[in-house]
N, CA and C atoms as an extended XYZ file, in Angstrom:
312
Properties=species:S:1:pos:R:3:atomname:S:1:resname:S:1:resid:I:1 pbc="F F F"
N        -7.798      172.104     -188.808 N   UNK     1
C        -6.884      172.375     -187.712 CA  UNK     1
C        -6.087      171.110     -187.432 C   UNK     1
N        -4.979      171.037     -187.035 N   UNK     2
C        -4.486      170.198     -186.839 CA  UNK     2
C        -2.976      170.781     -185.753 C   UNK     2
N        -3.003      169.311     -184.636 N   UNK     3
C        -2.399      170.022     -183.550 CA  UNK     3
C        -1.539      168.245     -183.222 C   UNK     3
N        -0.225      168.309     -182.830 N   UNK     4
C         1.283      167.899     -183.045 CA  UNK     4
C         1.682      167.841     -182.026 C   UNK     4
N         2.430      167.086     -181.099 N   UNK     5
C         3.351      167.107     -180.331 CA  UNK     5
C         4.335      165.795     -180.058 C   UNK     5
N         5.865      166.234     -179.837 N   UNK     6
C         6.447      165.216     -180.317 CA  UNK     6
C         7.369      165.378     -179.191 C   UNK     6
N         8.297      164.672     -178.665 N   UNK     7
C         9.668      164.205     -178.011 CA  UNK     7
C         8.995      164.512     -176.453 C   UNK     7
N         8.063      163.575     -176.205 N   UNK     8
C         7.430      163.828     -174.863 CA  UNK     8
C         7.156      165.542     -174.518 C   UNK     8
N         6.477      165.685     -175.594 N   UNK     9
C         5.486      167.299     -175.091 CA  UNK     9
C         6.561      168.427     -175.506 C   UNK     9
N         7.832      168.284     -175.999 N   UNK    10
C         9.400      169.485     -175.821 CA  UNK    10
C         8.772      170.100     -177.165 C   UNK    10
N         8.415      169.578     -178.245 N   UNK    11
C         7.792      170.332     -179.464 CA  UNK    11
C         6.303      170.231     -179.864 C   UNK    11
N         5.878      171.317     -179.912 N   UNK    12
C         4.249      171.549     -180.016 CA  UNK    12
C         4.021      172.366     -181.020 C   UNK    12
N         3.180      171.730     -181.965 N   UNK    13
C         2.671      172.502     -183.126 CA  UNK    13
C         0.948      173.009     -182.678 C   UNK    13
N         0.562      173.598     -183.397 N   UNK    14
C        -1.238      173.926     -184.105 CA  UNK    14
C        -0.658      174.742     -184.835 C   UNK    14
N        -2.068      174.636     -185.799 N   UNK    15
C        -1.747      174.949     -187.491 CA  UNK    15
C        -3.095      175.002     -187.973 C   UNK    15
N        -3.688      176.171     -188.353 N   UNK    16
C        -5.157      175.904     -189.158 CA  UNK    16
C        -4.939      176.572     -190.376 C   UNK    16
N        -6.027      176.331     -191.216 N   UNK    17
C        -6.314      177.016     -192.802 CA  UNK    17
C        -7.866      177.021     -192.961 C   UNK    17
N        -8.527      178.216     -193.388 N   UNK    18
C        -9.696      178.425     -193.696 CA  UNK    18
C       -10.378      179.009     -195.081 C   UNK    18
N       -11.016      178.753     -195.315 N   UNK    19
C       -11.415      179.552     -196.930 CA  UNK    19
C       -12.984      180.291     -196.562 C   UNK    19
N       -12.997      181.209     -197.239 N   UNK    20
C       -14.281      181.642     -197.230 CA  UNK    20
C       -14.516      182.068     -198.638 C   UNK    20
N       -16.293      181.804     -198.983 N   UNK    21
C       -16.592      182.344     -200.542 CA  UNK    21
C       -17.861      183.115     -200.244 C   UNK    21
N       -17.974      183.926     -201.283 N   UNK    22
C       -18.790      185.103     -201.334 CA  UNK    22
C       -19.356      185.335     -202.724 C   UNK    22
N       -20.588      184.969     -203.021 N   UNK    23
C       -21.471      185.234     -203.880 CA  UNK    23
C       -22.424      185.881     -203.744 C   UNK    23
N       -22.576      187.264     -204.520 N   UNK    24
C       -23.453      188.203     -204.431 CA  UNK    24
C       -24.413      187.897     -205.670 C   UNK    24
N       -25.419      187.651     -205.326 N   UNK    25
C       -26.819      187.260     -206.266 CA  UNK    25
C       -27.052      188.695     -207.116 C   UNK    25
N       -27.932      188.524     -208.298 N   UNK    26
C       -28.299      189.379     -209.140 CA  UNK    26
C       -29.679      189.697     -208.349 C   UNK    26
N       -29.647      191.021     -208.213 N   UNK    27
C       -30.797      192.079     -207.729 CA  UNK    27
C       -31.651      192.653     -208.206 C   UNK    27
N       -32.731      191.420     -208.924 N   UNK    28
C       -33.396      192.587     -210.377 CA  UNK    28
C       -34.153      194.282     -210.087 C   UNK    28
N       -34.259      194.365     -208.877 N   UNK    29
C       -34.728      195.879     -208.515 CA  UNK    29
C       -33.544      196.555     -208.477 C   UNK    29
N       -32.440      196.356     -208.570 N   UNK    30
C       -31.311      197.096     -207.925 CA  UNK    30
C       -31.439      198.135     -209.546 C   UNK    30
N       -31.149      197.251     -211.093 N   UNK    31
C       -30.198      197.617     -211.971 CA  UNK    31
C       -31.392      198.978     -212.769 C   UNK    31
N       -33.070      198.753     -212.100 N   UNK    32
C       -33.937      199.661     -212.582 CA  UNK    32
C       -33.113      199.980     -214.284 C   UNK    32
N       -32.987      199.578     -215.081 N   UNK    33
C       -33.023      199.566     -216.350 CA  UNK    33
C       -31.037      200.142     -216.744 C   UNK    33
N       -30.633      200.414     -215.795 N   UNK    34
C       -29.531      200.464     -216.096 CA  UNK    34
C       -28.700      199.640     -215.968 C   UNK    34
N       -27.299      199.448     -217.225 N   UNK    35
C       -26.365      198.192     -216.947 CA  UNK    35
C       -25.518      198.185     -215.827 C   UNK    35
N       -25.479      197.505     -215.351 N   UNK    36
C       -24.426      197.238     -214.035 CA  UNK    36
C       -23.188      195.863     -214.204 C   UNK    36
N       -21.977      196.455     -213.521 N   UNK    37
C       -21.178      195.787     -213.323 CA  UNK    37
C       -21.591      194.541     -212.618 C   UNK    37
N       -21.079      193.566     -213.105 N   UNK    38
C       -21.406      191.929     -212.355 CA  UNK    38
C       -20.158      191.944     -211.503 C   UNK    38
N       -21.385      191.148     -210.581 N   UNK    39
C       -20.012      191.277     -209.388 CA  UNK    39
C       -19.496      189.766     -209.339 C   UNK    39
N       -18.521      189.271     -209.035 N   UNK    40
C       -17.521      188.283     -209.292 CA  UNK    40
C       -17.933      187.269     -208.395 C   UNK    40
N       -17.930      185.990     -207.945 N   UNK    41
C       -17.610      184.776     -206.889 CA  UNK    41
C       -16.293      185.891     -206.502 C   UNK    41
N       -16.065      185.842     -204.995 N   UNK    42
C       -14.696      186.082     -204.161 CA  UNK    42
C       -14.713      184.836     -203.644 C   UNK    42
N       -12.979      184.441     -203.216 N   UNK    43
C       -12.799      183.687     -202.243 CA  UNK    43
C       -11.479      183.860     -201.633 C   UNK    43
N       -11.857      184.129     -200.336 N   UNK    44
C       -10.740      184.361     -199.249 CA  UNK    44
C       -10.188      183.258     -198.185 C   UNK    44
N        -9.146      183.800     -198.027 N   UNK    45
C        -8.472      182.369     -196.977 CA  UNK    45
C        -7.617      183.034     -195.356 C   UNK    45
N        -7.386      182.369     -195.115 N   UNK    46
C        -6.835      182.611     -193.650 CA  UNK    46
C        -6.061      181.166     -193.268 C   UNK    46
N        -5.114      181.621     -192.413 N   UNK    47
C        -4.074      180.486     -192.135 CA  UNK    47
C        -3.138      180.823     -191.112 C   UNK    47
N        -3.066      179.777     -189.905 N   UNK    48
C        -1.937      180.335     -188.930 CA  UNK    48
C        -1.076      179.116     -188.592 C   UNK    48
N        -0.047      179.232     -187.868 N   UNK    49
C         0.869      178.405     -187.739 CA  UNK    49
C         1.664      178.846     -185.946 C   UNK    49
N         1.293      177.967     -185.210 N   UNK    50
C         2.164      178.069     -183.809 CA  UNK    50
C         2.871      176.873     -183.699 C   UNK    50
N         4.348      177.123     -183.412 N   UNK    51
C         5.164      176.266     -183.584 CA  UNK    51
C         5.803      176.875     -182.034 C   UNK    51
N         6.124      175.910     -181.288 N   UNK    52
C         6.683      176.129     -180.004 CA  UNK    52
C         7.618      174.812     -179.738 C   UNK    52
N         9.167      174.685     -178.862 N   UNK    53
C         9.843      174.285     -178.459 CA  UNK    53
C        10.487      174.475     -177.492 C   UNK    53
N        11.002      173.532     -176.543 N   UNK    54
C        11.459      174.011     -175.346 CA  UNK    54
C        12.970      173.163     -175.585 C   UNK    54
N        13.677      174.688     -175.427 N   UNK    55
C        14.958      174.491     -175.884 CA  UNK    55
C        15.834      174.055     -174.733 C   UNK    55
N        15.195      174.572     -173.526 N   UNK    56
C        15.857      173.556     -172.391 CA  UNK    56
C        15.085      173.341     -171.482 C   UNK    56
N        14.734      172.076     -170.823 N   UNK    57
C        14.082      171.476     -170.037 CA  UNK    57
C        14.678      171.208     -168.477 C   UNK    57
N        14.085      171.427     -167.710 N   UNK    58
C        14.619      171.170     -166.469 CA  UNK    58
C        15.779      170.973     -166.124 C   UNK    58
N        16.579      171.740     -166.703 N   UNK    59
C        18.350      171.790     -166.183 CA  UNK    59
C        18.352      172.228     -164.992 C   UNK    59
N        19.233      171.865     -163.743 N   UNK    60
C        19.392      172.233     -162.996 CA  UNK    60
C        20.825      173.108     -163.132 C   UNK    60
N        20.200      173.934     -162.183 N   UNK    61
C        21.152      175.280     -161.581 CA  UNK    61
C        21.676      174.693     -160.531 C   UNK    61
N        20.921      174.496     -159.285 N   UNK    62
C        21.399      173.891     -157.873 CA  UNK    62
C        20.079      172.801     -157.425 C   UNK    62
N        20.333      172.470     -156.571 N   UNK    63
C        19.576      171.807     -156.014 CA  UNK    63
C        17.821      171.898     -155.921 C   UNK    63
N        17.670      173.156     -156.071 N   UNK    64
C        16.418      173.605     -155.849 CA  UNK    64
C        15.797      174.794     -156.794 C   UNK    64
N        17.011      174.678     -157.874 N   UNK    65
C        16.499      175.490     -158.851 CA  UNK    65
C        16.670      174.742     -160.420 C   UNK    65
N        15.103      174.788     -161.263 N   UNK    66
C        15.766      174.314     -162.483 CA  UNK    66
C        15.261      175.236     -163.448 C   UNK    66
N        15.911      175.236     -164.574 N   UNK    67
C        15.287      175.997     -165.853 CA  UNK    67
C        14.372      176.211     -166.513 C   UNK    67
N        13.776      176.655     -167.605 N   UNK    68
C        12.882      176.257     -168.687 CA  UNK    68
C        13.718      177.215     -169.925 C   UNK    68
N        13.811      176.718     -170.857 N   UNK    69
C        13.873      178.172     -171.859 CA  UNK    69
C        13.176      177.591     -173.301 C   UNK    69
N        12.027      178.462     -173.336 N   UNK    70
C        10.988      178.050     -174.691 CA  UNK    70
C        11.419      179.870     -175.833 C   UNK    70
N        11.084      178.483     -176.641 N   UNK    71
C        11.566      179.109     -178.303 CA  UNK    71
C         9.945      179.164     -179.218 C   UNK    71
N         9.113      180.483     -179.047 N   UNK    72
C         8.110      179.797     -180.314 CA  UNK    72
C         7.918      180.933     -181.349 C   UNK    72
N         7.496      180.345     -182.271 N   UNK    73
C         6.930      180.794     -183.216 CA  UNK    73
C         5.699      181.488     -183.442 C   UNK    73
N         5.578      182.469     -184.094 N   UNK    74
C         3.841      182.392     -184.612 CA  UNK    74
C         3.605      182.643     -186.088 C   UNK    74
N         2.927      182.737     -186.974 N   UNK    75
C         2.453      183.075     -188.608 CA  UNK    75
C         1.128      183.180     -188.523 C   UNK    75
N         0.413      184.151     -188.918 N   UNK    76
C        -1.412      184.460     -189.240 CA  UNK    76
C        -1.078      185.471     -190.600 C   UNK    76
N        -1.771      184.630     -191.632 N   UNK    77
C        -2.213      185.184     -192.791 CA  UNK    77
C        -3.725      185.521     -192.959 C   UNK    77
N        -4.554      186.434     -193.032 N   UNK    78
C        -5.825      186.848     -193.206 CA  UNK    78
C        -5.789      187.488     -194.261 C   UNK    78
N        -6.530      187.152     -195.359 N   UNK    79
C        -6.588      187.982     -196.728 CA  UNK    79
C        -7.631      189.268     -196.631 C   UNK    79
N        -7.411      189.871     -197.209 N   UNK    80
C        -8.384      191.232     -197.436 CA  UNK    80
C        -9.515      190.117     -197.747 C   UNK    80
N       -10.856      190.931     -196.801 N   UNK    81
C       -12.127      190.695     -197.055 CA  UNK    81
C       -12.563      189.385     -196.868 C   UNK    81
N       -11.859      188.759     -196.304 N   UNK    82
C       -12.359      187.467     -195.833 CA  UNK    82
C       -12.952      187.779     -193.881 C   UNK    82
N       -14.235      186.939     -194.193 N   UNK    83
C       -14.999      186.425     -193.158 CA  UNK    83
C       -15.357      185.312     -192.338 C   UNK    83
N       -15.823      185.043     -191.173 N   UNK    84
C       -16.262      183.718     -190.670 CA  UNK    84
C       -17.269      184.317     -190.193 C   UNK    84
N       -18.311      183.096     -189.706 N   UNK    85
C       -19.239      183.314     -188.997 CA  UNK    85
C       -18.319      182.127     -187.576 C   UNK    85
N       -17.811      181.781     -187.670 N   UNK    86
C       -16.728      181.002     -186.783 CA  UNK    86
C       -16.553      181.222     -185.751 C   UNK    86
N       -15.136      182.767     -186.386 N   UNK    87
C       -14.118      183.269     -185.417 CA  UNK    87
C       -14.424      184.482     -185.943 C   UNK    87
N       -14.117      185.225     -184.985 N   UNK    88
C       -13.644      186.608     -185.013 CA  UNK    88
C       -12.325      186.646     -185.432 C   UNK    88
N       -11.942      187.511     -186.932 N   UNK    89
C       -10.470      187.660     -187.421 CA  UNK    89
C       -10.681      189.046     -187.862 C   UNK    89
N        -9.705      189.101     -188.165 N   UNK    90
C        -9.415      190.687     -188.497 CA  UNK    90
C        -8.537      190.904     -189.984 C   UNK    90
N        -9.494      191.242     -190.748 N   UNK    91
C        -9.307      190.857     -192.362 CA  UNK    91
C        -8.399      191.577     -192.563 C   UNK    91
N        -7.131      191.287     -193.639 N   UNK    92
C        -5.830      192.099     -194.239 CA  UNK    92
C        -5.012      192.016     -192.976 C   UNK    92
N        -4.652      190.714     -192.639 N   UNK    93
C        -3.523      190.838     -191.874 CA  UNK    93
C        -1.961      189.716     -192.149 C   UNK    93
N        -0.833      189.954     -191.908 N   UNK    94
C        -0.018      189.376     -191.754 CA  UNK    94
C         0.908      189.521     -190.954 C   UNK    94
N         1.157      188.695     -190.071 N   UNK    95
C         1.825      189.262     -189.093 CA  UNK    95
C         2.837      187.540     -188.627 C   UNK    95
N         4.115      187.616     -188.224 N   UNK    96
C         5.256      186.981     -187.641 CA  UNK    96
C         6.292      187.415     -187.085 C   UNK    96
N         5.694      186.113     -185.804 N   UNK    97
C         6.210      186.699     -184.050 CA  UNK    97
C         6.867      185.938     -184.002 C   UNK    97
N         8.536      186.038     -183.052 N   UNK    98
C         9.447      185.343     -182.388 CA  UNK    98
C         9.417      185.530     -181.124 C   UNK    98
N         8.826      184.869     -180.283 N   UNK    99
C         9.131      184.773     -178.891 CA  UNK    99
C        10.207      183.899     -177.917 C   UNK    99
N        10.976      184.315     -176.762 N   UNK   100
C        11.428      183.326     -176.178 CA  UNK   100
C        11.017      183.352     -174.621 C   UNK   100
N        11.164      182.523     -174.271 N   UNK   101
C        10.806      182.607     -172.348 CA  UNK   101
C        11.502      182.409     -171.605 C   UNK   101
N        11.505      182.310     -170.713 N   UNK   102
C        12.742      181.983     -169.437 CA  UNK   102
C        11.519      180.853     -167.968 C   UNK   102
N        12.416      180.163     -167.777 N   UNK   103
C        11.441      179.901     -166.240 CA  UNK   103
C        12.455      179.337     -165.720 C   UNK   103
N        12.396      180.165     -163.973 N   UNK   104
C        13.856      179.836     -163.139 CA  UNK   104
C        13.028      179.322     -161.880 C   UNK   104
């Protein structure tokens, strides 16, 4: 994980990447004399990206009113069949969000 911020707090990153592997052992009761398919090493990954900026900072309107207007990002890659004992994720996903905000 790794987490960023730059021009006095106006741009803010976090950013992680994870791998997971999966080895299924040979089952000598399972194959009872028949051949069986070998099952493979898997390895799965996961990865997200929040990128946020504040595109305007305390502008004033009047005297007693000022702005905010934030710009962020999001990216989450989750591969089919990947796990943590970690986090709770939700395997086979991809998904990218554009958000903006307002504060008056």
């Amino acid at each position: 994980r790794v987490t960023a911020q730059a021009l006095s707090r106006r741009l803010r990153l976090d950013a992680g990447v994870s791998r997971s592997r999966f080895d299924n052992p040979e089952d000598p009761t399972l194959a009872q004399g028949f051949d069986l398919v070998g099952v493979e090493e898997e390895t799965s990954g996961a990865r997200y990206l929040e990128a946020s900026v504040d595109a305007l900072r305390d502008l004033r309107l009047s005297d007693t009113r000022r702005v905010r207007l934030t710009v962020g990002y999001r990216h989450e890659r989750v591969d089919p069949l990947y796990r943590s004992l970690g986090a709770y994720t939700q395997a086979d996903r991809l998904q990218d969000q554009v958000d903006v905000s307002a504060d008056v």
